[in-house]
mmCIF file of C-alpha atoms in Angstrom:
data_model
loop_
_atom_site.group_PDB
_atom_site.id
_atom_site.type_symbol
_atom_site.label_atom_id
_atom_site.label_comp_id
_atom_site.label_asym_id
_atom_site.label_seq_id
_atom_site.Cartn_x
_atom_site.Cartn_y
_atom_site.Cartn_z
ATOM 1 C CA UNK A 565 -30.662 6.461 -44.720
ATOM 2 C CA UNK A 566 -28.345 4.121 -43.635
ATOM 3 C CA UNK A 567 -27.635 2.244 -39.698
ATOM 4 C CA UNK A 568 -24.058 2.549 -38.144
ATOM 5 C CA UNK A 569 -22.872 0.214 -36.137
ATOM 6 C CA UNK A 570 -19.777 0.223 -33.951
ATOM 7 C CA UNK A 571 -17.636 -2.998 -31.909
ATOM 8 C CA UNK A 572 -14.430 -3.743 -30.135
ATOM 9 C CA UNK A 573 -12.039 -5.928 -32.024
ATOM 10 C CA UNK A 574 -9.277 -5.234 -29.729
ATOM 11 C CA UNK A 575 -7.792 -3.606 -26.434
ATOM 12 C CA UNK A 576 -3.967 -4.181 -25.008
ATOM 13 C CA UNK A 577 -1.998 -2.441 -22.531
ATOM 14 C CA UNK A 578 0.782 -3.103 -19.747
ATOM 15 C CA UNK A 579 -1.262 -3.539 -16.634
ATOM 16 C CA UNK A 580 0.153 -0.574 -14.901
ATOM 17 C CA UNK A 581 -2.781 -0.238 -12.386
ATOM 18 C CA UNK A 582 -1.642 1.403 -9.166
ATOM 19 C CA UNK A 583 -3.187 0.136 -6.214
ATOM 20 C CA UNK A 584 -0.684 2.703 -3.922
ATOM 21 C CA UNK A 585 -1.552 5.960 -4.498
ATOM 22 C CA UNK A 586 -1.009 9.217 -3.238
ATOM 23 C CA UNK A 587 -4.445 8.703 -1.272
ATOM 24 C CA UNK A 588 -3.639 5.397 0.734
ATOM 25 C CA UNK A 589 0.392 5.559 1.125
ATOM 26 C CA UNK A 590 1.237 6.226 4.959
ATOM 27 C CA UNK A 591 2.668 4.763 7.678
ATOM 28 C CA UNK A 592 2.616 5.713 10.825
ATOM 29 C CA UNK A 593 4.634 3.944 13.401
ATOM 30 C CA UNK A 594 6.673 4.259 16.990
ATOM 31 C CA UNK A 595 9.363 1.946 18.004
ATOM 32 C CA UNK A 596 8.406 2.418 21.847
ATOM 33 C CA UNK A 597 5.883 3.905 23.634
ATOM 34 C CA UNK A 598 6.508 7.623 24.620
ATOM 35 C CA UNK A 599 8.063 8.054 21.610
ATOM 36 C CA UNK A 600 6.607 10.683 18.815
ATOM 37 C CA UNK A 601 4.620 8.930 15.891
ATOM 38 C CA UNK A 602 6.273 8.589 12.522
ATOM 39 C CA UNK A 603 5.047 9.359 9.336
ATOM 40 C CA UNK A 604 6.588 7.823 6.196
ATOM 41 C CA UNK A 605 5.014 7.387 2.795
ATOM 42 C CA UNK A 606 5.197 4.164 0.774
ATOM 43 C CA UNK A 607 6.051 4.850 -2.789
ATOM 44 C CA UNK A 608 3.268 4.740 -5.322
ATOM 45 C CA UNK A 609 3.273 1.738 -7.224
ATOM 46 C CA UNK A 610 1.510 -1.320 -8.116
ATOM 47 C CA UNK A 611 2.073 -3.879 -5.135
ATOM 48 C CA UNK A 612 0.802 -7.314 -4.178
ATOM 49 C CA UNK A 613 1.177 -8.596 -1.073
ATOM 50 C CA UNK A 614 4.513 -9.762 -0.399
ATOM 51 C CA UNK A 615 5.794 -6.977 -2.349
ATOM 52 C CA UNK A 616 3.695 -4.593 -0.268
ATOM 53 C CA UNK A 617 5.524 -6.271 3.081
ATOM 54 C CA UNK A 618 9.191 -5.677 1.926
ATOM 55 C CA UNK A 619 8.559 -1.963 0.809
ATOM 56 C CA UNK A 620 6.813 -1.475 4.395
ATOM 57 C CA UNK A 621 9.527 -3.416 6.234
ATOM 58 C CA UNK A 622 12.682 -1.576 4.098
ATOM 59 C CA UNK A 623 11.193 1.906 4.851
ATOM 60 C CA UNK A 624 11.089 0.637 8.903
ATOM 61 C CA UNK A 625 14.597 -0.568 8.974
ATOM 62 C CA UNK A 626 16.071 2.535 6.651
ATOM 63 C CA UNK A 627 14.236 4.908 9.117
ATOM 64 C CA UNK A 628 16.335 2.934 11.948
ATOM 65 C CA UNK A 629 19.635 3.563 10.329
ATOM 66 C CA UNK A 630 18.702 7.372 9.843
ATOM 67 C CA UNK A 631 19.719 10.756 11.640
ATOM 68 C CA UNK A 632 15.754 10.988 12.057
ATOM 69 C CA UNK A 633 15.592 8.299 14.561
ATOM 70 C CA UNK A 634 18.365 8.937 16.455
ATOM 71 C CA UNK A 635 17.402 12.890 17.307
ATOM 72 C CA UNK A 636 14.134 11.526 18.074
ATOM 73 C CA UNK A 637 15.623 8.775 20.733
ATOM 74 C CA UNK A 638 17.852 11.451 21.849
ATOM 75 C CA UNK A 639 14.831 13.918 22.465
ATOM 76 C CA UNK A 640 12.458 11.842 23.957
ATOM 77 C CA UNK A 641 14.837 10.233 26.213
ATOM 78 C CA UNK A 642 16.389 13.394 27.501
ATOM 79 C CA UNK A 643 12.147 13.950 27.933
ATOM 80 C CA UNK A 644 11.556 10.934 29.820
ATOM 81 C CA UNK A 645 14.910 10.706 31.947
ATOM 82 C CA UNK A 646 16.197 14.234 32.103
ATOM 83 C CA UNK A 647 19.383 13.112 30.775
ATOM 84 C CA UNK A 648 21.239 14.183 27.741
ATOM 85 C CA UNK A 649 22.182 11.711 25.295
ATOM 86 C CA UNK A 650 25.589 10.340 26.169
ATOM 87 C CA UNK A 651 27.776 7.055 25.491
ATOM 88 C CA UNK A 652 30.438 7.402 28.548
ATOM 89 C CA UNK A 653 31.889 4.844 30.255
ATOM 90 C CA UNK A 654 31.841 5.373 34.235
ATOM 91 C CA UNK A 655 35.411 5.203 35.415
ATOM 92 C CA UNK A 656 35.224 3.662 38.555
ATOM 93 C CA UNK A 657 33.306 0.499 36.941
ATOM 94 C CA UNK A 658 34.727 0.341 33.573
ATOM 95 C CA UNK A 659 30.468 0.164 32.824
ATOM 96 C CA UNK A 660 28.576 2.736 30.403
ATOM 97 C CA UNK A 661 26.708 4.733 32.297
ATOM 98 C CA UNK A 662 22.626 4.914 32.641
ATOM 99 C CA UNK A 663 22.584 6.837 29.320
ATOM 100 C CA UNK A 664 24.316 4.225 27.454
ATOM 101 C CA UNK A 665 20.854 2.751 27.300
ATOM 102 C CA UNK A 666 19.885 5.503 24.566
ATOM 103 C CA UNK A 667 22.800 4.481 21.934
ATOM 104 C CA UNK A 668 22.254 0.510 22.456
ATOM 105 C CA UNK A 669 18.500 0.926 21.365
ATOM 106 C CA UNK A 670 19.637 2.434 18.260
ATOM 107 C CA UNK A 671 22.243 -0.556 17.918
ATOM 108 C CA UNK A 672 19.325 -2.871 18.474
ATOM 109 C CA UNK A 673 16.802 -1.332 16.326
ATOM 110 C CA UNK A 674 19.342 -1.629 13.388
ATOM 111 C CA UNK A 675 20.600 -4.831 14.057
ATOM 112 C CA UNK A 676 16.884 -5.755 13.697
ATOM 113 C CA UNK A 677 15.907 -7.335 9.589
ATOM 114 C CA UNK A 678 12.242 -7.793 10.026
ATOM 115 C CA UNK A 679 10.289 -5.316 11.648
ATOM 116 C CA UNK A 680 7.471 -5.812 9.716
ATOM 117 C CA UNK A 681 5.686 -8.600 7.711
ATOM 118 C CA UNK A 682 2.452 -9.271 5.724
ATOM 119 C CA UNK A 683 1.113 -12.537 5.197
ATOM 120 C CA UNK A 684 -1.621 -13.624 3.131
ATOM 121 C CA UNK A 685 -4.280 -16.425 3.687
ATOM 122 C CA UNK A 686 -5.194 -17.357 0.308
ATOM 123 C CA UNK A 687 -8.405 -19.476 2.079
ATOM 124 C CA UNK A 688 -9.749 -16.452 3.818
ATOM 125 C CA UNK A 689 -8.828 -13.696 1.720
ATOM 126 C CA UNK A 690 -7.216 -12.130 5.056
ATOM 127 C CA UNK A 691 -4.343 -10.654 5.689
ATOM 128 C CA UNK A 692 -1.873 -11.271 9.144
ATOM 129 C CA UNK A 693 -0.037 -8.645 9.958
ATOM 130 C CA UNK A 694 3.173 -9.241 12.429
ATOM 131 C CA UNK A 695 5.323 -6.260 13.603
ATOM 132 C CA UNK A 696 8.214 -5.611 16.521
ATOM 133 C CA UNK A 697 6.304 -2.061 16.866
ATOM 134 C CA UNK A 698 5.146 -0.287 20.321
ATOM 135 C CA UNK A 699 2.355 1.204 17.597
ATOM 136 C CA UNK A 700 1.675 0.668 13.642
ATOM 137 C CA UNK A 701 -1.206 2.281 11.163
ATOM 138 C CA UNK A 702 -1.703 4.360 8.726
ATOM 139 C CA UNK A 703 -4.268 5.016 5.658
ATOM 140 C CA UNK A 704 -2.638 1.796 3.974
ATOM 141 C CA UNK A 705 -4.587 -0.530 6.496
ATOM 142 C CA UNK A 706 -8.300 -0.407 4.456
ATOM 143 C CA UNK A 707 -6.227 -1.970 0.941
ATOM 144 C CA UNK A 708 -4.976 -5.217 3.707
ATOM 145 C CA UNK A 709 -8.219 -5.438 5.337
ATOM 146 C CA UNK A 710 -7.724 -3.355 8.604
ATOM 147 C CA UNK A 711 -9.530 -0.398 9.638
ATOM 148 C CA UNK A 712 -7.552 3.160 9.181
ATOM 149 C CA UNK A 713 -6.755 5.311 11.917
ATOM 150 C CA UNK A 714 -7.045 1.986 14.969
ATOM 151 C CA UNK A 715 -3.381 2.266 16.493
ATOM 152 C CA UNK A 716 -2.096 -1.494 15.743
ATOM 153 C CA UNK A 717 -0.157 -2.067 19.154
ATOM 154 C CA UNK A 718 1.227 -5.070 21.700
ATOM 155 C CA UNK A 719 -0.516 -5.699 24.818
ATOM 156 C CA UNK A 720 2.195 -5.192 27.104
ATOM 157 C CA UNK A 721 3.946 -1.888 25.369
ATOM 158 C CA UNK A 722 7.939 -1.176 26.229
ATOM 159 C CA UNK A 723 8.694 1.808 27.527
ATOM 160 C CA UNK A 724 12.291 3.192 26.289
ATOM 161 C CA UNK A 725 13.059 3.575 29.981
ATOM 162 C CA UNK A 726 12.464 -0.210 30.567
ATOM 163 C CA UNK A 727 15.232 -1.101 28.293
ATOM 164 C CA UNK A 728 18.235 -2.635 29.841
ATOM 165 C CA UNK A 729 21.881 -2.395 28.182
ATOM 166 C CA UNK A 730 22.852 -6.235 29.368
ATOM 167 C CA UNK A 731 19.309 -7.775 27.751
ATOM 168 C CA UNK A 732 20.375 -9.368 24.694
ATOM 169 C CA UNK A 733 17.034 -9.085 23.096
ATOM 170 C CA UNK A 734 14.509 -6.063 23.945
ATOM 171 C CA UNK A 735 12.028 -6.439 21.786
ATOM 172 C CA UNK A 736 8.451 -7.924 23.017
ATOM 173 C CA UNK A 737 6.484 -10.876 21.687
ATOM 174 C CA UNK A 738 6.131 -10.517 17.923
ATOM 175 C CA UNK A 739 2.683 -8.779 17.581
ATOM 176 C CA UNK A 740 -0.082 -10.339 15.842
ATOM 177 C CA UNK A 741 -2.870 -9.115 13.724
ATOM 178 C CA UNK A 742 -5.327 -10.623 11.652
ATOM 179 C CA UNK A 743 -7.554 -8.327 9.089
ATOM 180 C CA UNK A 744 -11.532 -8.041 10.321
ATOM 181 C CA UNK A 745 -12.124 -7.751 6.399
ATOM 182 C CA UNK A 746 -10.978 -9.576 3.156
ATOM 183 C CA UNK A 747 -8.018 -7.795 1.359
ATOM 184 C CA UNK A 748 -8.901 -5.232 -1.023
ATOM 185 C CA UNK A 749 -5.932 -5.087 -3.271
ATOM 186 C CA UNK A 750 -7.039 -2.654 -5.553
ATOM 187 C CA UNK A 751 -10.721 -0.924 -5.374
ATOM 188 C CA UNK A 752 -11.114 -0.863 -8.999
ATOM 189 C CA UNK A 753 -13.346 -3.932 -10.425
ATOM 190 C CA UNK A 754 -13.911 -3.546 -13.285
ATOM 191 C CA UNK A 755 -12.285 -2.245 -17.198
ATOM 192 C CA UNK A 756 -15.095 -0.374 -19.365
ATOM 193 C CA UNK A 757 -14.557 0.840 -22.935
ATOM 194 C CA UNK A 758 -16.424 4.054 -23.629
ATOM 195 C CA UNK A 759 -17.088 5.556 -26.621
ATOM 196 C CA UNK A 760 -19.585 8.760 -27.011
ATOM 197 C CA UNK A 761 -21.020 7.861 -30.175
ATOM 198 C CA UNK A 762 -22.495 4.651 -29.427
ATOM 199 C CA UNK A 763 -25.682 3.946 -27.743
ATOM 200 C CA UNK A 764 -28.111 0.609 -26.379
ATOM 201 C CA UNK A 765 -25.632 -0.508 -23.557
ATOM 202 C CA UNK A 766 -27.145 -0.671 -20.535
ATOM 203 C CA UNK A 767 -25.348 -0.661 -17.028
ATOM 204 C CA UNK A 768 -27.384 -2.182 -13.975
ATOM 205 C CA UNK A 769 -30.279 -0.635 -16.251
ATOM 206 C CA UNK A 770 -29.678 2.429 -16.849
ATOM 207 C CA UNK A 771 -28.116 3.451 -20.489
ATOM 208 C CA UNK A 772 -24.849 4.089 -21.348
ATOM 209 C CA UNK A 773 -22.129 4.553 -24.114
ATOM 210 C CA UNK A 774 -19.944 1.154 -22.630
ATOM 211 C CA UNK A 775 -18.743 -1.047 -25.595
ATOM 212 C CA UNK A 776 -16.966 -3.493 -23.884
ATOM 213 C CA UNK A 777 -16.808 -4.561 -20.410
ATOM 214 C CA UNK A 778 -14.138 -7.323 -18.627
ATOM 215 C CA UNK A 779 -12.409 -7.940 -15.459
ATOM 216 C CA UNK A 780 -9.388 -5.320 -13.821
ATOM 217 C CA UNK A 781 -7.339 -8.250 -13.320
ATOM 218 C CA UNK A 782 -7.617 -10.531 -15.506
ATOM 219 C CA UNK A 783 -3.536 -10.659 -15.349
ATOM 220 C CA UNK A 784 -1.292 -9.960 -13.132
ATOM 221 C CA UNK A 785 0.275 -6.184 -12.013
ATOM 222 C CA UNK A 786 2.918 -5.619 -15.030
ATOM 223 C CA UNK A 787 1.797 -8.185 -17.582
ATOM 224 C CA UNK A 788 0.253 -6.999 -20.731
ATOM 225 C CA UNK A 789 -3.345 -7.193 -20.913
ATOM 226 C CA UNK A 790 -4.921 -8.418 -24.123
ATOM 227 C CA UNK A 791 -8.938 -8.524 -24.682
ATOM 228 C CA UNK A 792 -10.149 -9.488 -28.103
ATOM 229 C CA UNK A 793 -14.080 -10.709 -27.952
ATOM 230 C CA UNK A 794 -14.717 -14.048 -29.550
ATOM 231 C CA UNK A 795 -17.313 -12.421 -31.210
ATOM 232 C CA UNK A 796 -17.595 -8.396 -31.181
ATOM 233 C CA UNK A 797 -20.498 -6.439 -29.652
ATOM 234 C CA UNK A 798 -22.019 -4.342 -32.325
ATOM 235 C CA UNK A 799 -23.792 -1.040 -31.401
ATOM 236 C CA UNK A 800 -25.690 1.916 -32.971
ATOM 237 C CA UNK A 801 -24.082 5.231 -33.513
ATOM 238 C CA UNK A 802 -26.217 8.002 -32.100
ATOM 239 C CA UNK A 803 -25.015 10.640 -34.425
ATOM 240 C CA UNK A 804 -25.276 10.737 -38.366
ATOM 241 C CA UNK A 805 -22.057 12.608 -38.711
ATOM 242 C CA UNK A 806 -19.014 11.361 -37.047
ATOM 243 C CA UNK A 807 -16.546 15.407 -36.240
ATOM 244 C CA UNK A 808 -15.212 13.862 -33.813
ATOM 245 C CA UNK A 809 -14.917 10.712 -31.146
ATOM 246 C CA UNK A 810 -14.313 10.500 -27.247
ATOM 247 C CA UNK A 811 -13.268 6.861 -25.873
ATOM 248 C CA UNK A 812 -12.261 7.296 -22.175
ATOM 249 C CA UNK A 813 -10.872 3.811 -20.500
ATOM 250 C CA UNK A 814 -12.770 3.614 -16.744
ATOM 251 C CA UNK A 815 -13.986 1.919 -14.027
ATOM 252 C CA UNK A 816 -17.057 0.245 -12.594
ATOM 253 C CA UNK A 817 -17.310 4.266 -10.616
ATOM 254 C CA UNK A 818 -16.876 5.883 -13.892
ATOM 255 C CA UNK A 819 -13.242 7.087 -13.009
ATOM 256 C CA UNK A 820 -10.702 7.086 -15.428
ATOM 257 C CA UNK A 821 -8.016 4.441 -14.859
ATOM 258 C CA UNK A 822 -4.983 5.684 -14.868
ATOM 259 C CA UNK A 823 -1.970 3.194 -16.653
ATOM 260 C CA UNK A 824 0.643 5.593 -16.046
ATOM 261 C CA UNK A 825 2.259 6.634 -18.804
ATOM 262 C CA UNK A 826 1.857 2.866 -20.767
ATOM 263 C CA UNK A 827 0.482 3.025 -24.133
ATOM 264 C CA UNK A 828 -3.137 1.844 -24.782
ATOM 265 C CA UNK A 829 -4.130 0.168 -28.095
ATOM 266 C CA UNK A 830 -8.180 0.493 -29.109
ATOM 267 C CA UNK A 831 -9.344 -0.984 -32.667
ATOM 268 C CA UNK A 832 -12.778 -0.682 -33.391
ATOM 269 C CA UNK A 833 -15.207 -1.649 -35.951
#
């Protein structure tokens, strides 16, 4: 009657973690106040911060270049004023008229290149957030270390009505915002090797079928991950006759981790 025993030699993969998902991608924003919220999602992916900042800040500024934007100043200001959206020119002063204001906002939105920008504090762990926004949130704000569904906004908020054609620059104070909480960058801790056919692991006490155990990022988002113990872990087989073998790849929650599509390499011993 013989013992079975069973280790990790080796694991590698492309760290293809994504810490955007399809649960934690929107944006919601207004350029003034009066104006309908936006809702635009951030593509999934696997983002650090500054990375993070340009795809927020590129989806702002390609919004402000868009058909979508315009209807919507041209709606809302026909809302506000009662006016329809014109550009003419008043021919007794040679001046655009009141509703000229509507088509120089949309100049000045896209003559804008930084709407929006993350930054940070590698002391802290906290993230500042500065935007040229009458409002900004969105289910992205718990991964930077703000609270979803708080309205990010200025003090002082500009109505579109408050605009005026000969102001060269519109646009209030850049708005501040530093995160109450460290950033969470990705909610998944830890990497645990599971294999059904093992037993005498023990997690926080209680038993389990984890072979090997070692940090999410212990490299950065797209370099390969390689994790080959010094010495292997041996433990007992719980079954005499091996038909067949799950290992699942998971977290500290005991949810698969998804690499998206890269190939995973497992030897055991």
């Amino acid at each position: 009657d013989l013992s079975y025993e069973l280790g990790l030699i080796y694991f590698s993969t492309y760290n293809a973690i994504y810490n955007v998902t399809s649960e934690n991608n929107s944006i919601e924003f207004k350029f003034f106040e009066g104006m309908p919220l936006v809702k635009l999602l951030i593509q999934p992916g696997a983002y650090e911060i500054p990375q993070l900042s340009n795809e927020i800040n590129n989806l702002l500024i390609e919004y402000g270049s868009s058909k979508a934007l315009i209807n919507s100043v041209k709606n809302e200001f026909k809302r506000m004023s009662g006016k329809d959206f014109k550009c003419d020119i008043d021919s007794k002063t040679g001046k655009p008229k009141e509703n000229q204001v509507c088509t120089e906002i949309i100049k000045t939105i896209n003559n804008e290149k930084e709407l929006f920008k993350l930054t940070l504090d590698l002391t802290t762990g906290r993230c500042k957030m500065v935007h040229k926004l009458a409002e900004f949130k969105g289910n992205i704000m718990s991964m930077i270390g703000f609270k979803n569904n708080i309205a990010y906004a200025p003090a002082k908020l500009i109505n579109m009505l408050e605009f005026k054609v000969e102001e060269s620059k519109f646009w209030p104070s850049e708005s501040k915002f530093w995160s109450t909480e460290r950033i969470n960058v990705s909610d998944i801790e830890t990497i645990n090797i599971e294999c059904d056919s093992v037993q005498g692991s023990y997690v926080n006490g209680i038993s389990s079928n984890i072979l090997y155990t070692f940090p999410a990022f212990s490299v950065p988002l797209g370099y390969k991950i390689i994790e080959k113990p010094f010495t292997s872990i041996y433990f007992p087989l719980n079954v005499r006759t091996i038909s067949s073998m799950r290992i699942r790849v998971i977290d500290q929650k005991e949810r698969l981790i998804d690499f998206n599509g890269e190939i995973i390499n497992i030897n055991l011993h």
